[in-house]
Short mmCIF file of C-alpha atoms in Angstrom, two decimals:
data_model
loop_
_atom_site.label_atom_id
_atom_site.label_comp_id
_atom_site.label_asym_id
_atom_site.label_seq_id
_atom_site.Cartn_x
_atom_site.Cartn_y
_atom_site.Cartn_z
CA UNK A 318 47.02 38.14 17.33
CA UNK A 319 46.07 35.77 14.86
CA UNK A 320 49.66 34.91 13.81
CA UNK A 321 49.96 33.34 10.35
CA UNK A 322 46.74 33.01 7.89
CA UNK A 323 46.41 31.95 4.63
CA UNK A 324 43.39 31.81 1.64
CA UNK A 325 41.97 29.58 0.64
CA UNK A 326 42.18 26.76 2.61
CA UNK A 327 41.00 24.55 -0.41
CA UNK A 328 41.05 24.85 -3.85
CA UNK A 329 41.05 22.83 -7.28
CA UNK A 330 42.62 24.22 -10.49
CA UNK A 331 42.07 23.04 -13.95
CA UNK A 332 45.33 23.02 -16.27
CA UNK A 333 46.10 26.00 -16.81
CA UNK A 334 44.61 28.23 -14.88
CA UNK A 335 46.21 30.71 -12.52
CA UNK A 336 45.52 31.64 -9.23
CA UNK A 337 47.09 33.49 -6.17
CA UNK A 338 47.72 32.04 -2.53
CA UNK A 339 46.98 34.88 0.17
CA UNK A 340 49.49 34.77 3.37
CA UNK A 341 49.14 37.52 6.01
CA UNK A 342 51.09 37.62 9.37
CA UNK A 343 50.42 40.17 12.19
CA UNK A 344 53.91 39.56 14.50
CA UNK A 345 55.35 41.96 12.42
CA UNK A 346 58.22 39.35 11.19
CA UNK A 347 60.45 40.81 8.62
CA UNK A 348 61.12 36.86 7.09
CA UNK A 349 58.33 35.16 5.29
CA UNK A 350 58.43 31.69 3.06
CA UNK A 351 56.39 29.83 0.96
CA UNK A 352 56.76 25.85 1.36
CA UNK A 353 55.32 23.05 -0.46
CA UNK A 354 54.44 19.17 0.85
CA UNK A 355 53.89 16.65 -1.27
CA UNK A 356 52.17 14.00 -0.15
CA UNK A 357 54.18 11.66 2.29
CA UNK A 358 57.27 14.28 2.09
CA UNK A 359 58.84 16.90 3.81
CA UNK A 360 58.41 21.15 2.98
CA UNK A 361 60.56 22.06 0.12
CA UNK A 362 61.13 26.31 -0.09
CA UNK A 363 59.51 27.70 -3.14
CA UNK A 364 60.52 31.48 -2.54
CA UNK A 365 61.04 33.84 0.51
CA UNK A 366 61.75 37.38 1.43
CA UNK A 367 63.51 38.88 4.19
CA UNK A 368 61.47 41.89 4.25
CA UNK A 369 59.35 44.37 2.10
CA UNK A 370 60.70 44.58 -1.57
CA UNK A 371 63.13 41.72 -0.91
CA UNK A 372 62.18 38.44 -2.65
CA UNK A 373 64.90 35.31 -3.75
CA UNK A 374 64.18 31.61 -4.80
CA UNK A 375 64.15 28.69 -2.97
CA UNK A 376 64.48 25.12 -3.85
CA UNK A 377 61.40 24.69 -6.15
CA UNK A 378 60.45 28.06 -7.23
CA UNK A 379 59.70 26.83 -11.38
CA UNK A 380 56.11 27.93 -11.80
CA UNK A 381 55.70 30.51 -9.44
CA UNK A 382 55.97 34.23 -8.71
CA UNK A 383 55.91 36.27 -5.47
CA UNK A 384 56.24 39.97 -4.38
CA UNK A 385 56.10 41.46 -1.00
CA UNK A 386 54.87 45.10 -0.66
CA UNK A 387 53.71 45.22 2.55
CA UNK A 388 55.77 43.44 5.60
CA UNK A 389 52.58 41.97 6.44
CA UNK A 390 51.80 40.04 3.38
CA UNK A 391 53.50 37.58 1.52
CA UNK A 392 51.22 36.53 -1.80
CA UNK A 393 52.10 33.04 -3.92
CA UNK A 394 51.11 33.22 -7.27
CA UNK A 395 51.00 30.42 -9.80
CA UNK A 396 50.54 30.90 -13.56
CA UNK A 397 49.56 28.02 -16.14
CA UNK A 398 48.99 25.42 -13.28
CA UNK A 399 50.02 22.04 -14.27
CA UNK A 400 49.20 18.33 -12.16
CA UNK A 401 52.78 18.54 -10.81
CA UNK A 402 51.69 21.26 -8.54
CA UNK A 403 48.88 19.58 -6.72
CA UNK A 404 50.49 19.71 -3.57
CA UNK A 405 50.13 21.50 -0.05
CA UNK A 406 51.18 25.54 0.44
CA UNK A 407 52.63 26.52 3.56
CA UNK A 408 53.22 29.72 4.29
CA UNK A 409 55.73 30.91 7.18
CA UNK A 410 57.19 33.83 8.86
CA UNK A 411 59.57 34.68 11.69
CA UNK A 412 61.56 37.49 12.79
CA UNK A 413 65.36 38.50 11.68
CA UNK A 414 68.39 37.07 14.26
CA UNK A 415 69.36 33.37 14.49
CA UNK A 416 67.63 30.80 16.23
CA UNK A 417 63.61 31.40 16.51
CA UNK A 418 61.20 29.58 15.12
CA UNK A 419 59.33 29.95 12.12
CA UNK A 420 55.23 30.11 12.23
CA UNK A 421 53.76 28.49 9.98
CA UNK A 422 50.10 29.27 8.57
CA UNK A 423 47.30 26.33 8.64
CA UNK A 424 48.38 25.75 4.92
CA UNK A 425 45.93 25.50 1.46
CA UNK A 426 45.37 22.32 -0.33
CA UNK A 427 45.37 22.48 -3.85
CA UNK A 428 44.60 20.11 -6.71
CA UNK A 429 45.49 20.75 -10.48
CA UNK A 430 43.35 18.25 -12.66
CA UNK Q 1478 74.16 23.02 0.85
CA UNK Q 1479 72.15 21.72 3.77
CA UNK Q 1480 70.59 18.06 3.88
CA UNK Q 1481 68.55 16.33 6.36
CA UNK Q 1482 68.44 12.76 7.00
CA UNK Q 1483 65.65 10.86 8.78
CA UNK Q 1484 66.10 7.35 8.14
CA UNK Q 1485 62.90 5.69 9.79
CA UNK Q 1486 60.14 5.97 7.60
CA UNK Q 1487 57.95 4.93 10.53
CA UNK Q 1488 57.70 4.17 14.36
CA UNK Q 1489 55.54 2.13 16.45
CA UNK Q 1490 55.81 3.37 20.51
CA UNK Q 1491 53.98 1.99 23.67
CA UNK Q 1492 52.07 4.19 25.59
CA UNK Q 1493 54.36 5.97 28.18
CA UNK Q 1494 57.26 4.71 26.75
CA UNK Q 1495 59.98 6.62 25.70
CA UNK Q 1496 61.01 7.18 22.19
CA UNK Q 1497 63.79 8.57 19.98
CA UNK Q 1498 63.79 10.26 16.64
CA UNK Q 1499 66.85 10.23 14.94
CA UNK Q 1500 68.27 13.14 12.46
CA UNK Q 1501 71.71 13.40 11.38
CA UNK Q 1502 72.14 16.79 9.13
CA UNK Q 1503 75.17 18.01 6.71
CA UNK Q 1504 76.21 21.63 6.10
CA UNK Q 1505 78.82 23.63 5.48
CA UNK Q 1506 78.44 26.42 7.62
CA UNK Q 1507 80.08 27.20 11.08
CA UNK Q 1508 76.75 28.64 12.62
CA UNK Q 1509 73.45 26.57 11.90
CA UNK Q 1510 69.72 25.56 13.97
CA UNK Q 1511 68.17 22.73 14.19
CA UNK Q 1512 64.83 22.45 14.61
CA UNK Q 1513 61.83 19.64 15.28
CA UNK Q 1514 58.36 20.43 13.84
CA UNK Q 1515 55.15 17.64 14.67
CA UNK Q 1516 52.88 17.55 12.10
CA UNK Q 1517 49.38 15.91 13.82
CA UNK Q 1518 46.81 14.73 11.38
CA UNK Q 1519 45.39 17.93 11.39
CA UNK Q 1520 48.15 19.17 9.07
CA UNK Q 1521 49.26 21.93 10.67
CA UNK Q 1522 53.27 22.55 11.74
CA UNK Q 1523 54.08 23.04 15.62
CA UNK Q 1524 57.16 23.89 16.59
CA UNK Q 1525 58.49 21.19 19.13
CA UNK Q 1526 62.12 22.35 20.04
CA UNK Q 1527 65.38 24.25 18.86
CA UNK Q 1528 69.21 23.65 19.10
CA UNK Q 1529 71.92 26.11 18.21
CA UNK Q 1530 75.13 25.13 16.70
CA UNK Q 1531 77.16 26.59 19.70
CA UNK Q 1532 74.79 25.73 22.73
CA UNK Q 1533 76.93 23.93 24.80
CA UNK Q 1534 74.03 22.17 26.32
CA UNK Q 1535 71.09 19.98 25.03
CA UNK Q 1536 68.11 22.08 24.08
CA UNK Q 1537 64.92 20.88 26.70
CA UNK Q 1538 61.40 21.85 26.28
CA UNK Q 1539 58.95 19.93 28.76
CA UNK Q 1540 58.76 16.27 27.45
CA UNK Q 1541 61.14 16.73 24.49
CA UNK Q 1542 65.06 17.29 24.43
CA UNK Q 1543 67.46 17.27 22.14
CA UNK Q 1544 69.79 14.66 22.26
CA UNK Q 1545 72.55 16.48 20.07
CA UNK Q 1546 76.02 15.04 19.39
CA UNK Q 1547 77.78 17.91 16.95
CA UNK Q 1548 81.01 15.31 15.84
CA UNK Q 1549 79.06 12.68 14.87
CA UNK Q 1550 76.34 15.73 13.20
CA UNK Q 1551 72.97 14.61 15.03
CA UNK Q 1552 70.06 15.70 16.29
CA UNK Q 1553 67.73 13.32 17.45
CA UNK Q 1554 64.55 14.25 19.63
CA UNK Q 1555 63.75 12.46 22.46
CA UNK Q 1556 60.12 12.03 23.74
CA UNK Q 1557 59.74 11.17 27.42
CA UNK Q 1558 56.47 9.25 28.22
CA UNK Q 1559 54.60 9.01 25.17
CA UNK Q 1560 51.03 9.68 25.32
CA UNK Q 1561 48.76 8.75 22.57
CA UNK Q 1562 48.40 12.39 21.12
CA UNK Q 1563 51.87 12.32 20.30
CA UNK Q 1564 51.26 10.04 17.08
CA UNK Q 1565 52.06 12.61 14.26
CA UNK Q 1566 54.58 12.98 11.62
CA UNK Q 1567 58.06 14.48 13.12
CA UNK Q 1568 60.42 16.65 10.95
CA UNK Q 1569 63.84 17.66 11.46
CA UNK Q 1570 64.78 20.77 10.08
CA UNK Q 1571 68.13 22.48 9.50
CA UNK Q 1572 68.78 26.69 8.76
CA UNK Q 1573 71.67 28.82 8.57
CA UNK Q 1574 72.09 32.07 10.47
CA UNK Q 1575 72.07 34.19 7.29
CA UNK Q 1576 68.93 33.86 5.07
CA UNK Q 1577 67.46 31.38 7.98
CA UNK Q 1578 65.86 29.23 5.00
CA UNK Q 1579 64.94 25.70 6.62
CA UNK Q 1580 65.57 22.61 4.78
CA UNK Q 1581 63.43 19.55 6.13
CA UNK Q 1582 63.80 15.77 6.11
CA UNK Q 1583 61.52 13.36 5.05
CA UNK Q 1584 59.91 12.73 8.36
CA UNK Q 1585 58.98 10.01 10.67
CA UNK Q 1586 55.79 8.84 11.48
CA UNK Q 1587 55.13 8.11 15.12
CA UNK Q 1588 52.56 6.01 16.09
CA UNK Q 1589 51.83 5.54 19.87
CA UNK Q 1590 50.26 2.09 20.88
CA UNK Q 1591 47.34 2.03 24.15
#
């Protein structure tokens, strides 16, 4: 059970590009987010999906896209990335009902220069 | 909307002391969780402790309880006997029972002094 992993763990960007964060969880957890943390801040909610072909915005979702075929995965992608985004990805999942926790994946670090 | 509050920036604890976190949260809806997440160095999230909206009593989990007052809309976490590997960052946290979406405060940094 490997619970919540995400790719890469590192990455820069030039301005621009595009790329796509992996997230993968094996609890079988119908929720699944996508966080940010800038430096010396809290998580803000980008996007999340409360299962398979379900998606809805968060708090910051401007510059990024997700889908969610599967119930196990939960991709982040980020078109045209711009020095605003340099930040830290978290991805999380849980399962539906009130009060559990959400698991949260070891996160990736990405830089736009 | 949901907000969290976390109003020291920073804490500095002695060794086996205990220590207090404070939170205070806003919302609007009847039914909420609160949650406590330490962030170590390391940068990864652990969950630390939950509190429902109607649990009568204050949530425990080993060392850390929930010292939560629902008039006055707080939620701070209580660490008994610090040890040094508690120095992390601490977030509060605050979902509805709906779309469960978490909304975090700006976290306190806990340093623990030998």
């Amino acid at each position: 059970n490997a619970g919540v992993t995400q790719t890469p763990k590192f990455r820069i960007l030039k301005i621009g590009q595009s790329m796509t964060l992996q997230c993968t969880q094996d609890m079988n957890h119908n929720y699944m987010y996508w966080y940010r943390q800038d430096p010396g801040m809290g998580l803000k909610l980008i996007y999340y999906s409360v299962g398979a072909g379900i998606t809805d915005k968060g708090e910051v979702p401007n510059g990024y896209n997700v889908s969610r075929s599967t119930t196990e995965d939960f991709p982040l992608r980020l078109e045209l990335a711009a020095p605003s985004q340099t930040s830290v990805y978290f991805c999380a999942s849980r399962r539906a009902g009130g009060g559990d926790e959400q698991f949260f994946g070891p996160g990736t670090r990405l830089t736009v220069l | 909307a949901q907000k969290i509050t976390q109003t020291q920036p920073g804490m500095f604890v002695q060794e086996k002391e205990a220590v207090t976190l404070d939170c205070t949260y806003d919302t609007s809806d009847p039914s909420y969780g609160l949650f406590w997440y330490k962030q170590p160095s390391s940068g990864e999230m652990i969950f630390l402790i939950y509190q429902g909206s109607y649990d009568q009593q204050n949530a425990t989990e080993g060392r850390y309880s929930l010292n939560f007052q629902k008039a006055r809309k707080s939620a701070n976490l209580v660490i008994s006997a610090s040890q040094l590997g508690d120095s992390a960052m601490y977030f509060c946290a605050i979902s509805n029972f709906g779309n469960e979406k978490l909304t975090f405060g700006t976290g306190t940094r806990l340093t623990i002094i030998p």
